[in-house]
Every structure is written in structure tokens, then in C-alpha cells.
């Protein structure tokens, strides 16, 4: 028998129960060491498919594969103990049918040991969300601006500027909540629509570029750390890590070139 204390993570039902309660804190992470820091403060960590752009220099999330999500998901699970870990289902791995979604979501969960998956889409994904939840897979939904559909949407455009579209977005929120999602990411919608969506459903809304009126917030870690040279306009940068890294790499290069690099006996552990 092990004398180690079992790892107790925040659960999907605990996140679900935070509707109208203490605001939910979340960030993305794709990497064990950064996840270990985020784990101290976040209720859940999303291994988002934004890793395609952030980690792999892709133009969009459309080229991200299940294997990429599994590799980074494993790293984040290994680096953390407390937060709920949610892994994104990438484009093309869940939309076709509930069966396909279950097969791939189960693969992600068994390979990474994450506790939940996230998928994009509202009413059109309700049947799939119900299918997964009924078979033991907690699902976080994602509505509003859904990056995997940017080719259809025509780019990263704020949703809900035209009030005539609000009913569609509110119906999406109701559909995913009714299908059993434990929370829903609401991305890139105008503030009054975020307010209406948050009021309309009994599961927490997690905003990104969707005002402070959601039940929680998520940001891409590298954006808020100042590592993205052109972050989205709505992002508040909490640390200037891009500049710090530039200075650190420059100092190292300078030491190596000027033969001031510390000798081995000082640097080996
Ligand atoms: O992939 C991602 O990082 C996301 C967040 C932007 C919510 O889906």
C-alpha cells in the first residue's frame, strides 16, 4: 500500500456547482512546468487546441491533431495535482457522430488521465454532449466565437453585434446546458449578450473576450504573460515575460561570447 496522500482534484460537479458562486479561475496550459504554477491558482486548466498556434506556430487550430492534444495533455496532468484538467477535442475528431466523439474523447481521457473534454458548438452538438455525458465523460461546451469554425465565420469576429443573432447564441447555451455540459466557454461575444447567456442557463459560463459578467474567466497563458507579440485586443497582460526572456537570452549570449559563462563546477548539480 502506498503511504502517499491520494491526489484530490477539483471535480466537474464542483465546477458546475459554482454557478452564481465564487468566480471560476482558469487558464490554458500545454506544458508541465507552467501547469505546476497555474495549478496553485486555477480551478481548471484547459489544454486548449490554441496550442497549435502557441506551441506549434500554426495559423489556426484547424490543423491540430488528437496526438498533439494527448502529448500536451499528458504533460499537464503530470505537472499538476489540484486543478481539474480539461483537454480540447481538436477539429475533425468529434463532429461527425456521437460514436466518433465518444471513441476519440475516451482515447484522450484514458491516454492523458484528464478529467473532462471540451468541444466547440452549441445546439448542433447537444446530442453528442448528451451521448458522452451519459457514458461517463464530463463535457465543457464552447459557444460564441468558435475558432474551429473561423473558415465559416470569416475570421475571428466578435459575435452578437447584431441583436438579431442573440436568440441563436442563447439557444446554443440552453442546448448545451440541457444536454448535460458542466460548464460552457463563451468566447468573443458582446458584453450584453454575455449577460443574457449567463442569466439564461444554470451552468457556469466561462468568458474569454466576453466581459466580466460571466461566472468565470479563461485566458491563454502566453497571452496574459506577455509572450504573444500580438495578443487579442481584450487581453490584459499581467506580466512582461517576452521582454524578460529577451533580456535573459541576450545576457546568456553575451556571457558565452565574452567567455564569462560560469565554469562547470559552479553549474553542475
Ligand atoms: O484552445 C483554447 O485555448 C481555447 C480557449 C481560448 C478557451 O479554447
mmCIF file of C-alpha atoms and ligand atoms in Angstrom:
data_model
loop_
_atom_site.group_PDB
_atom_site.id
_atom_site.type_symbol
_atom_site.label_atom_id
_atom_site.label_comp_id
_atom_site.label_asym_id
_atom_site.label_seq_id
_atom_site.Cartn_x
_atom_site.Cartn_y
_atom_site.Cartn_z
ATOM 1 C CA UNK A 1 0.000 0.000 0.000
ATOM 2 C CA UNK A 2 1.258 3.499 -0.812
ATOM 3 C CA UNK A 3 1.746 5.977 2.044
ATOM 4 C CA UNK A 4 1.340 8.882 -0.395
ATOM 5 C CA UNK A 5 -1.790 11.008 0.027
ATOM 6 C CA UNK A 6 -4.127 10.457 -2.938
ATOM 7 C CA UNK A 7 -4.341 13.330 -5.399
ATOM 8 C CA UNK A 8 -7.627 15.178 -4.892
ATOM 9 C CA UNK A 9 -8.543 17.319 -7.834
ATOM 10 C CA UNK A 10 -11.407 19.721 -8.238
ATOM 11 C CA UNK A 11 -14.198 17.819 -9.987
ATOM 12 C CA UNK A 12 -16.537 18.689 -12.846
ATOM 13 C CA UNK A 13 -19.587 18.660 -10.495
ATOM 14 C CA UNK A 14 -17.743 21.090 -8.181
ATOM 15 C CA UNK A 15 -17.182 23.467 -11.116
ATOM 16 C CA UNK A 16 -20.844 23.016 -12.116
ATOM 17 C CA UNK A 17 -21.920 23.936 -8.548
ATOM 18 C CA UNK A 18 -20.100 27.290 -8.774
ATOM 19 C CA UNK A 19 -22.908 28.826 -10.881
ATOM 20 C CA UNK A 20 -23.597 32.270 -9.375
ATOM 21 C CA UNK A 21 -20.973 31.472 -6.715
ATOM 22 C CA UNK A 22 -17.272 32.241 -6.327
ATOM 23 C CA UNK A 23 -15.905 33.194 -9.785
ATOM 24 C CA UNK A 24 -14.119 30.325 -11.542
ATOM 25 C CA UNK A 25 -10.432 30.910 -12.355
ATOM 26 C CA UNK A 26 -8.947 29.157 -15.356
ATOM 27 C CA UNK A 27 -6.053 29.403 -17.790
ATOM 28 C CA UNK A 28 -4.706 27.319 -20.623
ATOM 29 C CA UNK A 29 -1.511 25.339 -20.254
ATOM 30 C CA UNK A 30 0.284 22.913 -22.538
ATOM 31 C CA UNK A 31 3.416 22.175 -20.562
ATOM 32 C CA UNK A 32 4.285 20.553 -17.205
ATOM 33 C CA UNK A 33 6.334 23.315 -15.562
ATOM 34 C CA UNK A 34 3.954 26.164 -16.384
ATOM 35 C CA UNK A 35 0.973 23.992 -15.444
ATOM 36 C CA UNK A 36 2.505 23.389 -11.998
ATOM 37 C CA UNK A 37 2.403 27.145 -11.343
ATOM 38 C CA UNK A 38 -1.093 27.616 -12.778
ATOM 39 C CA UNK A 39 -2.294 24.649 -10.686
ATOM 40 C CA UNK A 40 -1.848 26.681 -7.482
ATOM 41 C CA UNK A 41 -4.434 29.260 -8.546
ATOM 42 C CA UNK A 42 -6.733 27.817 -11.203
ATOM 43 C CA UNK A 43 -9.906 25.806 -10.649
ATOM 44 C CA UNK A 44 -9.459 24.167 -14.019
ATOM 45 C CA UNK A 45 -6.685 24.143 -16.603
ATOM 46 C CA UNK A 46 -7.555 23.841 -20.264
ATOM 47 C CA UNK A 47 -5.145 22.074 -22.572
ATOM 48 C CA UNK A 48 -6.587 24.118 -25.407
ATOM 49 C CA UNK A 49 -6.164 23.467 -29.104
ATOM 50 C CA UNK A 50 -4.759 27.020 -29.202
ATOM 51 C CA UNK A 51 -1.542 25.053 -28.636
ATOM 52 C CA UNK A 52 -1.493 24.713 -32.425
ATOM 53 C CA UNK A 53 -0.683 28.404 -32.695
ATOM 54 C CA UNK A 54 1.166 28.929 -29.406
ATOM 55 C CA UNK A 55 3.351 25.804 -29.333
ATOM 56 C CA UNK A 56 3.494 24.812 -32.988
ATOM 57 C CA UNK A 57 3.313 28.118 -34.892
ATOM 58 C CA UNK A 58 0.194 27.164 -36.852
ATOM 59 C CA UNK A 59 -2.110 29.765 -38.433
ATOM 60 C CA UNK A 60 -5.237 28.366 -36.780
ATOM 61 C CA UNK A 61 -6.471 25.462 -34.659
ATOM 62 C CA UNK A 62 -7.711 23.566 -37.709
ATOM 63 C CA UNK A 63 -4.503 21.510 -38.176
ATOM 64 C CA UNK A 64 -4.267 20.306 -34.569
ATOM 65 C CA UNK A 65 -4.399 16.505 -34.151
ATOM 66 C CA UNK A 66 -5.578 14.174 -31.416
ATOM 67 C CA UNK A 67 -1.975 13.027 -30.876
ATOM 68 C CA UNK A 68 -0.855 16.619 -30.242
ATOM 69 C CA UNK A 69 -3.632 17.061 -27.672
ATOM 70 C CA UNK A 70 -2.690 13.784 -25.996
ATOM 71 C CA UNK A 71 1.020 14.655 -25.811
ATOM 72 C CA UNK A 72 0.384 18.043 -24.184
ATOM 73 C CA UNK A 73 -2.498 16.702 -22.076
ATOM 74 C CA UNK A 74 -0.186 14.089 -20.530
ATOM 75 C CA UNK A 75 2.406 16.769 -19.709
ATOM 76 C CA UNK A 76 -0.168 18.974 -17.964
ATOM 77 C CA UNK A 77 -1.686 16.105 -15.971
ATOM 78 C CA UNK A 78 1.802 15.045 -14.830
ATOM 79 C CA UNK A 79 2.665 18.599 -13.777
ATOM 80 C CA UNK A 80 -0.464 19.214 -11.686
ATOM 81 C CA UNK A 81 -2.292 17.890 -8.635
ATOM 82 C CA UNK A 82 -5.209 20.113 -7.786
ATOM 83 C CA UNK A 83 -6.972 21.682 -10.773
ATOM 84 C CA UNK A 84 -9.466 19.877 -12.972
ATOM 85 C CA UNK A 85 -7.755 19.202 -16.304
ATOM 86 C CA UNK A 86 -9.866 19.690 -19.434
ATOM 87 C CA UNK A 87 -8.465 18.694 -22.838
ATOM 88 C CA UNK A 88 -9.816 20.154 -26.076
ATOM 89 C CA UNK A 89 -11.161 17.851 -28.768
ATOM 90 C CA UNK A 90 -9.499 19.031 -31.998
ATOM 91 C CA UNK A 91 -11.264 19.790 -35.285
ATOM 92 C CA UNK A 92 -12.438 16.693 -37.143
ATOM 93 C CA UNK A 93 -12.371 14.303 -34.181
ATOM 94 C CA UNK A 94 -15.929 14.647 -32.823
ATOM 95 C CA UNK A 95 -18.315 16.447 -35.199
ATOM 96 C CA UNK A 96 -19.270 13.522 -37.447
ATOM 97 C CA UNK A 97 -21.208 11.419 -34.946
ATOM 98 C CA UNK A 98 -21.673 10.793 -31.227
ATOM 99 C CA UNK A 99 -19.937 7.417 -31.659
ATOM 100 C CA UNK A 100 -16.866 9.015 -33.190
ATOM 101 C CA UNK A 101 -16.833 11.658 -30.461
ATOM 102 C CA UNK A 102 -17.035 9.010 -27.741
ATOM 103 C CA UNK A 103 -14.247 6.911 -29.255
ATOM 104 C CA UNK A 104 -11.879 9.883 -29.504
ATOM 105 C CA UNK A 105 -12.854 11.500 -26.186
ATOM 106 C CA UNK A 106 -12.362 8.151 -24.406
ATOM 107 C CA UNK A 107 -8.937 7.871 -26.069
ATOM 108 C CA UNK A 108 -7.988 11.343 -24.793
ATOM 109 C CA UNK A 109 -9.200 10.565 -21.294
ATOM 110 C CA UNK A 110 -7.537 7.164 -20.991
ATOM 111 C CA UNK A 111 -4.250 8.308 -22.550
ATOM 112 C CA UNK A 112 -3.915 11.555 -20.586
ATOM 113 C CA UNK A 113 -5.907 10.787 -17.419
ATOM 114 C CA UNK A 114 -7.579 14.196 -17.768
ATOM 115 C CA UNK A 115 -10.970 14.638 -16.104
ATOM 116 C CA UNK A 116 -13.023 16.258 -18.884
ATOM 117 C CA UNK A 117 -13.022 17.248 -22.539
ATOM 118 C CA UNK A 118 -14.131 20.426 -24.286
ATOM 119 C CA UNK A 119 -15.762 20.633 -27.685
ATOM 120 C CA UNK A 120 -16.997 23.501 -29.814
ATOM 121 C CA UNK A 121 -20.573 24.037 -30.947
ATOM 122 C CA UNK A 122 -23.982 24.726 -29.452
ATOM 123 C CA UNK A 123 -27.319 23.178 -30.426
ATOM 124 C CA UNK A 124 -25.712 21.138 -33.220
ATOM 125 C CA UNK A 125 -23.517 19.339 -30.645
ATOM 126 C CA UNK A 126 -26.221 18.775 -27.998
ATOM 127 C CA UNK A 127 -26.889 15.157 -28.975
ATOM 128 C CA UNK A 128 -23.160 14.382 -28.830
ATOM 129 C CA UNK A 129 -22.730 16.077 -25.447
ATOM 130 C CA UNK A 130 -25.616 14.017 -24.018
ATOM 131 C CA UNK A 131 -24.099 10.833 -25.517
ATOM 132 C CA UNK A 132 -20.695 11.499 -23.907
ATOM 133 C CA UNK A 133 -22.041 12.572 -20.513
ATOM 134 C CA UNK A 134 -24.319 9.506 -20.343
ATOM 135 C CA UNK A 135 -21.217 7.358 -20.925
ATOM 136 C CA UNK A 136 -19.063 8.934 -18.212
ATOM 137 C CA UNK A 137 -17.284 11.776 -19.999
ATOM 138 C CA UNK A 138 -17.719 15.236 -18.459
ATOM 139 C CA UNK A 139 -18.053 17.816 -21.229
ATOM 140 C CA UNK A 140 -17.312 21.524 -21.265
ATOM 141 C CA UNK A 141 -19.018 23.207 -24.214
ATOM 142 C CA UNK A 142 -17.752 26.224 -26.194
ATOM 143 C CA UNK A 143 -20.070 28.698 -27.940
ATOM 144 C CA UNK A 144 -19.999 32.211 -29.407
ATOM 145 C CA UNK A 145 -16.826 32.657 -31.431
ATOM 146 C CA UNK A 146 -15.732 29.088 -32.076
ATOM 147 C CA UNK A 147 -12.192 29.170 -33.529
ATOM 148 C CA UNK A 148 -12.501 25.796 -35.295
ATOM 149 C CA UNK A 149 -15.253 27.395 -37.438
ATOM 150 C CA UNK A 150 -13.365 30.559 -38.423
ATOM 151 C CA UNK A 151 -13.348 29.429 -42.062
ATOM 152 C CA UNK A 152 -17.150 29.562 -41.963
ATOM 153 C CA UNK A 153 -17.376 32.643 -39.725
ATOM 154 C CA UNK A 154 -14.898 34.525 -41.953
ATOM 155 C CA UNK A 155 -12.312 35.186 -39.255
ATOM 156 C CA UNK A 156 -12.085 35.913 -35.535
ATOM 157 C CA UNK A 157 -15.097 38.243 -35.363
ATOM 158 C CA UNK A 158 -16.888 39.330 -32.196
ATOM 159 C CA UNK A 159 -20.299 37.674 -32.128
ATOM 160 C CA UNK A 160 -23.619 39.296 -31.232
ATOM 161 C CA UNK A 161 -23.045 42.832 -32.547
ATOM 162 C CA UNK A 162 -26.372 42.364 -34.327
ATOM 163 C CA UNK A 163 -29.048 41.723 -31.692
ATOM 164 C CA UNK A 164 -30.953 39.631 -34.231
ATOM 165 C CA UNK A 165 -28.332 36.896 -33.691
ATOM 166 C CA UNK A 166 -28.731 36.787 -29.911
ATOM 167 C CA UNK A 167 -31.526 34.243 -29.936
ATOM 168 C CA UNK A 168 -29.278 31.820 -31.828
ATOM 169 C CA UNK A 169 -26.465 32.164 -29.248
ATOM 170 C CA UNK A 170 -28.829 31.934 -26.276
ATOM 171 C CA UNK A 171 -30.400 28.803 -27.799
ATOM 172 C CA UNK A 172 -26.906 27.328 -28.160
ATOM 173 C CA UNK A 173 -26.234 27.976 -24.463
ATOM 174 C CA UNK A 174 -29.572 26.427 -23.442
ATOM 175 C CA UNK A 175 -28.964 23.406 -25.681
ATOM 176 C CA UNK A 176 -25.532 22.555 -24.241
ATOM 177 C CA UNK A 177 -26.701 23.120 -20.663
ATOM 178 C CA UNK A 178 -29.768 20.939 -21.291
ATOM 179 C CA UNK A 179 -27.545 18.221 -22.795
ATOM 180 C CA UNK A 180 -25.523 17.936 -19.594
ATOM 181 C CA UNK A 181 -22.398 20.070 -20.160
ATOM 182 C CA UNK A 182 -20.955 21.042 -16.742
ATOM 183 C CA UNK A 183 -19.818 24.491 -17.948
ATOM 184 C CA UNK A 184 -19.621 26.446 -21.186
ATOM 185 C CA UNK A 185 -16.870 28.656 -22.579
ATOM 186 C CA UNK A 186 -18.412 31.790 -24.098
ATOM 187 C CA UNK A 187 -15.873 33.326 -26.457
ATOM 188 C CA UNK A 188 -15.821 36.678 -28.223
ATOM 189 C CA UNK A 189 -19.360 37.926 -27.657
ATOM 190 C CA UNK A 190 -20.535 41.464 -26.871
ATOM 191 C CA UNK A 191 -20.999 42.207 -23.179
ATOM 192 C CA UNK A 192 -24.832 42.440 -23.093
ATOM 193 C CA UNK A 193 -25.112 39.088 -24.861
ATOM 194 C CA UNK A 194 -22.721 37.511 -22.323
ATOM 195 C CA UNK A 195 -25.018 38.860 -19.585
ATOM 196 C CA UNK A 196 -28.104 37.341 -21.256
ATOM 197 C CA UNK A 197 -26.413 33.957 -21.824
ATOM 198 C CA UNK A 198 -25.185 33.841 -18.228
ATOM 199 C CA UNK A 199 -28.693 34.604 -16.952
ATOM 200 C CA UNK A 200 -30.341 32.096 -19.287
ATOM 201 C CA UNK A 201 -28.599 28.905 -18.119
ATOM 202 C CA UNK A 202 -27.932 27.063 -14.860
ATOM 203 C CA UNK A 203 -24.345 26.032 -15.643
ATOM 204 C CA UNK A 204 -21.326 28.353 -15.277
ATOM 205 C CA UNK A 205 -20.283 30.486 -18.227
ATOM 206 C CA UNK A 206 -16.513 30.863 -18.646
ATOM 207 C CA UNK A 207 -15.751 34.046 -20.542
ATOM 208 C CA UNK A 208 -12.899 34.812 -22.922
ATOM 209 C CA UNK A 209 -13.279 38.182 -24.592
ATOM 210 C CA UNK A 210 -16.854 38.108 -23.303
ATOM 211 C CA UNK A 211 -16.801 40.704 -20.481
ATOM 212 C CA UNK A 212 -16.567 40.334 -16.717
ATOM 213 C CA UNK A 213 -20.200 39.222 -16.478
ATOM 214 C CA UNK A 214 -19.527 35.511 -16.824
ATOM 215 C CA UNK A 215 -19.302 33.022 -13.931
ATOM 216 C CA UNK A 216 -15.578 32.600 -14.562
ATOM 217 C CA UNK A 217 -12.786 33.642 -16.900
ATOM 218 C CA UNK A 218 -10.187 31.917 -19.028
ATOM 219 C CA UNK A 219 -7.187 33.352 -20.869
ATOM 220 C CA UNK A 220 -4.437 31.812 -22.950
ATOM 221 C CA UNK A 221 -1.484 31.749 -20.527
ATOM 222 C CA UNK A 222 1.087 33.013 -23.032
ATOM 223 C CA UNK A 223 -1.188 35.969 -23.909
ATOM 224 C CA UNK A 224 -1.530 37.155 -20.306
ATOM 225 C CA UNK A 225 2.186 36.571 -19.656
ATOM 226 C CA UNK A 226 3.211 38.900 -22.469
ATOM 227 C CA UNK A 227 4.731 36.127 -24.588
ATOM 228 C CA UNK A 228 2.429 36.733 -27.562
ATOM 229 C CA UNK A 229 3.760 39.673 -29.601
ATOM 230 C CA UNK A 230 0.221 40.398 -30.882
ATOM 231 C CA UNK A 231 -2.346 39.247 -28.318
ATOM 232 C CA UNK A 232 -6.082 39.696 -28.906
ATOM 233 C CA UNK A 233 -7.282 43.231 -28.016
ATOM 234 C CA UNK A 234 -9.309 42.134 -24.989
ATOM 235 C CA UNK A 235 -6.324 40.508 -23.212
ATOM 236 C CA UNK A 236 -4.890 42.219 -20.143
ATOM 237 C CA UNK A 237 -1.183 41.445 -19.965
ATOM 238 C CA UNK A 238 -0.278 40.630 -16.325
ATOM 239 C CA UNK A 239 3.473 40.046 -16.856
ATOM 240 C CA UNK A 240 6.085 41.122 -19.400
ATOM 241 C CA UNK A 241 7.700 37.708 -19.829
ATOM 242 C CA UNK A 242 8.529 38.256 -23.504
ATOM 243 C CA UNK A 243 10.796 41.177 -22.577
ATOM 244 C CA UNK A 244 12.278 39.295 -19.600
ATOM 245 C CA UNK A 245 13.085 36.301 -21.769
ATOM 246 C CA UNK A 246 14.648 38.500 -24.415
ATOM 247 C CA UNK A 247 16.908 40.103 -21.806
ATOM 248 C CA UNK A 248 17.827 36.727 -20.239
ATOM 249 C CA UNK A 249 18.718 35.139 -23.601
ATOM 250 C CA UNK A 250 20.711 38.242 -24.565
ATOM 251 C CA UNK A 251 22.639 38.092 -21.235
ATOM 252 C CA UNK A 252 23.425 34.407 -21.771
ATOM 253 C CA UNK A 253 24.588 35.015 -25.343
ATOM 254 C CA UNK A 254 26.752 37.872 -24.127
ATOM 255 C CA UNK A 255 28.374 35.709 -21.398
ATOM 256 C CA UNK A 256 29.071 32.858 -23.825
ATOM 257 C CA UNK A 257 30.600 35.190 -26.400
ATOM 258 C CA UNK A 258 32.743 37.044 -23.876
ATOM 259 C CA UNK A 259 33.882 33.759 -22.215
ATOM 260 C CA UNK A 260 32.226 34.844 -18.924
ATOM 261 C CA UNK A 261 29.983 31.739 -18.857
ATOM 262 C CA UNK A 262 30.292 30.081 -15.373
ATOM 263 C CA UNK A 263 32.655 27.119 -15.133
ATOM 264 C CA UNK A 264 31.259 23.580 -14.870
ATOM 265 C CA UNK A 265 31.977 23.028 -11.188
ATOM 266 C CA UNK A 266 29.784 26.027 -10.354
ATOM 267 C CA UNK A 267 26.913 24.954 -12.565
ATOM 268 C CA UNK A 268 26.596 21.134 -12.183
ATOM 269 C CA UNK A 269 24.190 19.993 -9.507
HETATM 270 O O1 LIG B 1 -7.987 26.488 -27.279
HETATM 271 C C1 LIG B 1 -8.133 27.320 -26.378
HETATM 272 O O2 LIG B 1 -7.182 27.822 -25.793
HETATM 273 C C2 LIG B 1 -9.497 27.691 -26.025
HETATM 274 C C3 LIG B 1 -9.660 28.875 -25.142
HETATM 275 C C4 LIG B 1 -9.426 30.074 -25.948
HETATM 276 C C5 LIG B 1 -10.985 28.894 -24.458
HETATM 277 O O3 LIG B 1 -10.433 27.081 -26.458
#
